[in-house]
Amino acid sequence: DAGVTQSPTHLIKTRGQQVTLRCSPKSGHDTVSWYQQALGQGPQFIFQYYEEEERQRGNFPDRFSGHQFPNYSSELNVNALLLGDSALYLCASSLPEGASPLHFGNGTRLTVT
Amino acid sequence: GDSVTQMEGPVTLSEEAFLTINCTYTATGYPSLFWYVQYPGEGLQLLLKATKADDKGSNKGFEATYRKETTSFHLEKGSVQVSDSAVYFCALRSSTNSNSGYALNFGKGTSLLVTP
């Protein structure tokens, strides 16, 4: 049973560029959440997608956008990259109920230079 | 807003020592509480959870009790092993409503190192 898979595992971008990160949820899950984890910090909620729509959003600027596809996979897009966007980006999948536990992928390490 | 505060690390213990990692929260209503563990180079794994006051979550020898009177959810283990070395995160999910009950609020994490 495949868990949550994320690609790529590592990425280096230059300030001002745009990046797209990808996530495939665990089999049977239809809800995808994205978190940003800065070095030495806890994950911060970016947004959650369900039924191809953004269901809840955290305190992140509009430069952060996402998409969910009919097969439940998801993308996170970040425009106009800043040095401060350097972090581990975690995708988590779950069932739609609020109490459903999250299953996390291993993350994408983004470095902005 | 809702938040979680957990003790600063790193915590260094000898194998078979007793572990406590403190976690307190601020929230309105009745949040759900979680402990997640992150091993080096990996994503987070759910360790245990509690969804209402006085519930005790337990898994792999770890346990934590949801104490509403002290707004706490301290993680404990009676005898740690080298393989328990990891970063531990306390997290909160607000009382579910139609717009804000889906995000987890995480603490900053506590690094645990267990030495032989």
mmCIF file of C-alpha atoms in Angstrom:
data_model
loop_
_atom_site.group_PDB
_atom_site.id
_atom_site.type_symbol
_atom_site.label_atom_id
_atom_site.label_comp_id
_atom_site.label_asym_id
_atom_site.label_seq_id
_atom_site.Cartn_x
_atom_site.Cartn_y
_atom_site.Cartn_z
ATOM 1 C CA ASP A 1 0.000 0.000 0.000
ATOM 2 C CA ALA A 2 1.740 3.140 -1.231
ATOM 3 C CA GLY A 3 1.851 5.976 1.235
ATOM 4 C CA VAL A 4 2.043 9.651 0.395
ATOM 5 C CA THR A 5 4.623 10.351 -2.287
ATOM 6 C CA GLN A 6 6.133 13.727 -3.060
ATOM 7 C CA SER A 7 8.333 14.923 -5.891
ATOM 8 C CA PRO A 8 10.953 16.111 -6.284
ATOM 9 C CA THR A 9 12.791 15.333 -3.052
ATOM 10 C CA HIS A 10 15.151 18.279 -3.378
ATOM 11 C CA LEU A 11 15.022 21.451 -5.433
ATOM 12 C CA ILE A 12 17.199 24.532 -5.775
ATOM 13 C CA LYS A 13 15.730 27.712 -7.231
ATOM 14 C CA THR A 14 16.793 31.312 -7.619
ATOM 15 C CA ARG A 15 14.998 34.218 -5.979
ATOM 16 C CA GLY A 16 12.137 35.452 -8.153
ATOM 17 C CA GLN A 17 11.579 32.127 -9.890
ATOM 18 C CA GLN A 18 8.491 29.948 -9.685
ATOM 19 C CA VAL A 19 8.297 26.372 -8.413
ATOM 20 C CA THR A 20 5.787 23.508 -8.564
ATOM 21 C CA LEU A 21 5.779 20.675 -6.042
ATOM 22 C CA ARG A 22 3.748 17.507 -6.499
ATOM 23 C CA CYS A 23 1.996 15.090 -4.175
ATOM 24 C CA SER A 24 0.170 11.790 -4.592
ATOM 25 C CA PRO A 25 -2.024 10.874 -1.628
ATOM 26 C CA LYS A 26 -2.174 7.560 0.153
ATOM 27 C CA SER A 27 -4.478 5.075 -1.528
ATOM 28 C CA GLY A 28 -8.065 5.650 -0.437
ATOM 29 C CA HIS A 29 -7.483 9.232 0.661
ATOM 30 C CA ASP A 30 -9.146 12.134 -1.138
ATOM 31 C CA THR A 31 -8.044 15.128 0.928
ATOM 32 C CA VAL A 32 -4.619 16.757 0.636
ATOM 33 C CA SER A 33 -3.007 19.336 2.915
ATOM 34 C CA TRP A 34 0.252 21.225 2.476
ATOM 35 C CA TYR A 35 2.559 22.398 5.238
ATOM 36 C CA GLN A 36 5.757 24.442 5.285
ATOM 37 C CA GLN A 37 8.439 23.444 7.798
ATOM 38 C CA ALA A 38 11.289 25.891 8.257
ATOM 39 C CA LEU A 39 14.519 24.577 9.732
ATOM 40 C CA GLY A 40 14.133 23.893 13.437
ATOM 41 C CA GLN A 41 10.442 24.784 13.445
ATOM 42 C CA GLY A 42 7.151 22.962 13.456
ATOM 43 C CA PRO A 43 5.124 22.635 10.250
ATOM 44 C CA GLN A 44 2.898 25.580 9.327
ATOM 45 C CA PHE A 45 -0.415 24.943 7.552
ATOM 46 C CA ILE A 46 -0.595 26.363 4.028
ATOM 47 C CA PHE A 47 -3.923 25.008 2.724
ATOM 48 C CA GLN A 48 -6.096 21.952 2.270
ATOM 49 C CA TYR A 49 -7.794 20.657 -0.859
ATOM 50 C CA TYR A 50 -10.897 18.507 -1.065
ATOM 51 C CA GLU A 51 -13.052 17.798 -4.114
ATOM 52 C CA GLU A 52 -10.623 19.860 -6.200
ATOM 53 C CA GLU A 53 -11.280 22.995 -4.185
ATOM 54 C CA GLU A 54 -9.339 24.832 -1.499
ATOM 55 C CA ARG A 55 -11.264 24.107 1.680
ATOM 56 C CA GLN A 56 -9.155 25.980 4.228
ATOM 57 C CA ARG A 57 -6.152 28.281 3.980
ATOM 58 C CA GLY A 58 -3.501 29.270 6.472
ATOM 59 C CA ASN A 59 -1.732 32.590 6.821
ATOM 60 C CA PHE A 60 0.292 32.486 3.596
ATOM 61 C CA PRO A 61 0.409 35.096 0.812
ATOM 62 C CA ASP A 62 -1.256 34.663 -2.555
ATOM 63 C CA ARG A 63 2.120 33.698 -4.031
ATOM 64 C CA PHE A 64 1.286 30.268 -2.664
ATOM 65 C CA SER A 65 -1.370 28.512 -4.706
ATOM 66 C CA GLY A 66 -2.442 24.970 -5.240
ATOM 67 C CA HIS A 67 -4.483 22.600 -7.280
ATOM 68 C CA GLN A 68 -6.084 19.212 -6.814
ATOM 69 C CA PHE A 69 -6.717 16.894 -9.736
ATOM 70 C CA PRO A 70 -9.596 14.438 -10.246
ATOM 71 C CA ASN A 71 -7.314 11.570 -9.158
ATOM 72 C CA TYR A 72 -6.819 13.450 -5.832
ATOM 73 C CA SER A 73 -3.161 14.258 -6.474
ATOM 74 C CA SER A 74 -2.141 17.820 -5.789
ATOM 75 C CA GLU A 75 0.337 20.520 -6.713
ATOM 76 C CA LEU A 76 1.714 23.406 -4.693
ATOM 77 C CA ASN A 77 2.900 26.411 -6.687
ATOM 78 C CA VAL A 78 4.989 29.228 -5.295
ATOM 79 C CA ASN A 79 5.599 32.343 -7.403
ATOM 80 C CA ALA A 80 8.211 35.079 -7.030
ATOM 81 C CA LEU A 81 10.325 32.996 -4.670
ATOM 82 C CA LEU A 82 11.946 34.686 -1.691
ATOM 83 C CA LEU A 83 14.930 33.501 0.300
ATOM 84 C CA GLY A 84 12.520 32.962 3.203
ATOM 85 C CA ASP A 85 10.616 30.366 1.211
ATOM 86 C CA SER A 86 13.486 27.942 1.747
ATOM 87 C CA ALA A 87 11.977 25.104 3.770
ATOM 88 C CA LEU A 88 10.774 21.524 3.778
ATOM 89 C CA TYR A 89 7.335 21.333 2.155
ATOM 90 C CA LEU A 90 5.211 18.517 3.479
ATOM 91 C CA CYS A 91 2.145 17.039 1.897
ATOM 92 C CA ALA A 92 -0.348 15.131 4.016
ATOM 93 C CA SER A 93 -3.365 13.145 2.929
ATOM 94 C CA SER A 94 -6.434 12.060 4.838
ATOM 95 C CA LEU A 95 -10.101 11.239 4.598
ATOM 96 C CA PRO A 96 -12.331 14.329 4.475
ATOM 97 C CA GLU A 97 -13.611 14.182 8.042
ATOM 98 C CA GLY A 98 -11.944 16.700 10.327
ATOM 99 C CA ALA A 99 -10.983 13.998 12.819
ATOM 100 C CA SER A 100 -9.258 11.831 10.211
ATOM 101 C CA PRO A 101 -5.532 11.459 10.986
ATOM 102 C CA LEU A 102 -3.025 12.923 8.547
ATOM 103 C CA HIS A 103 -0.495 10.765 6.728
ATOM 104 C CA PHE A 104 2.593 12.724 5.725
ATOM 105 C CA GLY A 105 5.006 12.299 2.862
ATOM 106 C CA ASN A 106 8.747 12.713 3.309
ATOM 107 C CA GLY A 107 8.646 16.219 1.919
ATOM 108 C CA THR A 108 10.365 18.321 -0.722
ATOM 109 C CA ARG A 109 13.395 20.301 0.435
ATOM 110 C CA LEU A 110 13.318 23.671 -1.387
ATOM 111 C CA THR A 111 16.372 25.902 -1.296
ATOM 112 C CA VAL A 112 16.092 29.434 -2.681
ATOM 113 C CA THR A 113 19.379 31.170 -3.463
ATOM 114 C CA GLY B 1 -5.741 32.074 17.945
ATOM 115 C CA ASP B 2 -5.185 28.490 18.932
ATOM 116 C CA SER B 3 -1.598 27.545 19.691
ATOM 117 C CA VAL B 4 0.684 24.920 21.186
ATOM 118 C CA THR B 5 3.770 25.408 23.349
ATOM 119 C CA GLN B 6 6.176 22.583 23.980
ATOM 120 C CA MET B 7 9.377 22.367 25.952
ATOM 121 C CA GLU B 8 12.609 23.391 24.310
ATOM 122 C CA GLY B 9 15.109 20.746 23.402
ATOM 123 C CA PRO B 10 17.329 19.055 22.876
ATOM 124 C CA VAL B 11 16.601 16.415 25.470
ATOM 125 C CA THR B 12 19.374 13.871 26.028
ATOM 126 C CA LEU B 13 18.636 10.700 27.972
ATOM 127 C CA SER B 14 20.336 7.411 28.627
ATOM 128 C CA GLU B 15 18.671 4.257 27.384
ATOM 129 C CA GLU B 16 15.923 3.002 29.744
ATOM 130 C CA ALA B 17 15.435 6.439 31.322
ATOM 131 C CA PHE B 18 11.980 7.951 31.860
ATOM 132 C CA LEU B 19 10.847 10.522 29.306
ATOM 133 C CA THR B 20 8.537 13.499 29.715
ATOM 134 C CA ILE B 21 8.047 16.135 27.028
ATOM 135 C CA ASN B 22 5.753 18.920 28.157
ATOM 136 C CA CYS B 23 3.061 20.368 25.925
ATOM 137 C CA THR B 24 0.471 23.010 26.790
ATOM 138 C CA TYR B 25 -2.135 24.537 24.540
ATOM 139 C CA THR B 26 -4.357 27.563 24.124
ATOM 140 C CA ALA B 27 -7.661 27.004 22.391
ATOM 141 C CA THR B 28 -11.325 27.805 22.512
ATOM 142 C CA GLY B 29 -13.793 24.978 22.677
ATOM 143 C CA TYR B 30 -12.680 21.378 22.636
ATOM 144 C CA PRO B 31 -9.694 20.781 20.375
ATOM 145 C CA SER B 32 -8.210 17.427 19.449
ATOM 146 C CA LEU B 33 -4.590 16.873 20.500
ATOM 147 C CA PHE B 34 -1.837 14.893 18.812
ATOM 148 C CA TRP B 35 1.767 13.860 19.120
ATOM 149 C CA TYR B 36 3.732 13.349 15.920
ATOM 150 C CA VAL B 37 7.284 12.008 15.563
ATOM 151 C CA GLN B 38 9.767 12.883 12.831
ATOM 152 C CA TYR B 39 12.793 10.670 12.229
ATOM 153 C CA PRO B 40 15.772 12.141 10.338
ATOM 154 C CA GLY B 41 15.046 12.636 6.655
ATOM 155 C CA GLU B 42 11.436 11.570 6.952
ATOM 156 C CA GLY B 43 7.997 13.110 7.179
ATOM 157 C CA LEU B 44 5.888 13.156 10.307
ATOM 158 C CA GLN B 45 4.211 10.069 11.696
ATOM 159 C CA LEU B 46 1.225 10.128 14.020
ATOM 160 C CA LEU B 47 2.295 8.724 17.388
ATOM 161 C CA LEU B 48 -0.915 9.112 19.394
ATOM 162 C CA LYS B 49 -3.984 11.281 19.757
ATOM 163 C CA ALA B 50 -6.781 12.236 22.137
ATOM 164 C CA THR B 51 -10.010 13.870 21.101
ATOM 165 C CA LYS B 52 -11.658 14.800 24.402
ATOM 166 C CA ALA B 53 -10.799 15.688 27.974
ATOM 167 C CA ASP B 54 -9.365 12.869 30.115
ATOM 168 C CA ASP B 55 -8.724 10.690 27.066
ATOM 169 C CA LYS B 56 -5.376 8.893 27.155
ATOM 170 C CA GLY B 57 -3.634 8.221 23.868
ATOM 171 C CA SER B 58 -1.019 5.487 23.773
ATOM 172 C CA ASN B 59 1.209 3.798 21.217
ATOM 173 C CA LYS B 60 4.585 1.990 21.224
ATOM 174 C CA GLY B 61 5.000 2.566 24.970
ATOM 175 C CA PHE B 62 4.308 6.302 24.705
ATOM 176 C CA GLU B 63 1.266 7.847 26.330
ATOM 177 C CA ALA B 64 -0.293 11.255 26.880
ATOM 178 C CA THR B 65 -3.435 12.350 28.737
ATOM 179 C CA TYR B 66 -5.650 15.241 27.600
ATOM 180 C CA ARG B 67 -5.920 17.469 30.692
ATOM 181 C CA LYS B 68 -8.406 20.274 30.135
ATOM 182 C CA GLU B 69 -7.987 21.732 33.635
ATOM 183 C CA THR B 70 -4.280 22.351 33.005
ATOM 184 C CA THR B 71 -4.558 22.648 29.191
ATOM 185 C CA SER B 72 -1.794 20.089 28.839
ATOM 186 C CA PHE B 73 -0.961 16.974 26.827
ATOM 187 C CA HIS B 74 2.441 15.845 28.125
ATOM 188 C CA LEU B 75 4.163 12.938 26.376
ATOM 189 C CA GLU B 76 5.649 10.191 28.567
ATOM 190 C CA LYS B 77 7.471 6.911 28.137
ATOM 191 C CA GLY B 78 8.699 4.730 30.943
ATOM 192 C CA SER B 79 11.866 3.401 29.329
ATOM 193 C CA VAL B 80 13.301 5.001 26.197
ATOM 194 C CA GLN B 81 15.376 3.215 23.582
ATOM 195 C CA VAL B 82 18.051 4.474 21.205
ATOM 196 C CA SER B 83 15.552 3.998 18.374
ATOM 197 C CA ASP B 84 13.287 6.625 19.983
ATOM 198 C CA SER B 85 15.768 9.352 19.029
ATOM 199 C CA ALA B 86 13.762 11.760 16.866
ATOM 200 C CA VAL B 87 11.957 15.085 16.950
ATOM 201 C CA TYR B 88 8.556 15.068 18.666
ATOM 202 C CA PHE B 89 5.803 17.535 17.800
ATOM 203 C CA CYS B 90 2.720 18.329 19.817
ATOM 204 C CA ALA B 91 -0.200 19.476 17.657
ATOM 205 C CA LEU B 92 -3.742 20.739 18.025
ATOM 206 C CA ARG B 93 -6.746 20.684 15.744
ATOM 207 C CA SER B 94 -9.386 23.256 16.609
ATOM 208 C CA SER B 95 -12.932 22.198 17.324
ATOM 209 C CA THR B 96 -14.319 21.229 13.950
ATOM 210 C CA ASN B 97 -16.567 23.685 12.221
ATOM 211 C CA SER B 98 -17.296 24.310 8.602
ATOM 212 C CA ASN B 99 -14.307 26.537 7.878
ATOM 213 C CA SER B 100 -11.454 26.076 10.309
ATOM 214 C CA GLY B 101 -11.443 22.593 11.732
ATOM 215 C CA TYR B 102 -9.002 20.998 9.320
ATOM 216 C CA ALA B 103 -5.592 22.536 9.991
ATOM 217 C CA LEU B 104 -3.148 21.217 12.564
ATOM 218 C CA ASN B 105 -1.298 23.775 14.698
ATOM 219 C CA PHE B 106 2.111 22.368 15.607
ATOM 220 C CA GLY B 107 4.532 23.236 18.357
ATOM 221 C CA LYS B 108 8.154 23.917 17.478
ATOM 222 C CA GLY B 109 9.242 20.380 18.209
ATOM 223 C CA THR B 110 11.468 18.790 20.840
ATOM 224 C CA SER B 111 14.553 16.895 19.757
ATOM 225 C CA LEU B 112 15.238 13.727 21.737
ATOM 226 C CA LEU B 113 18.581 11.940 21.730
ATOM 227 C CA VAL B 114 18.851 8.625 23.536
ATOM 228 C CA THR B 115 22.356 7.345 24.182
ATOM 229 C CA PRO B 116 23.317 3.702 24.836
#
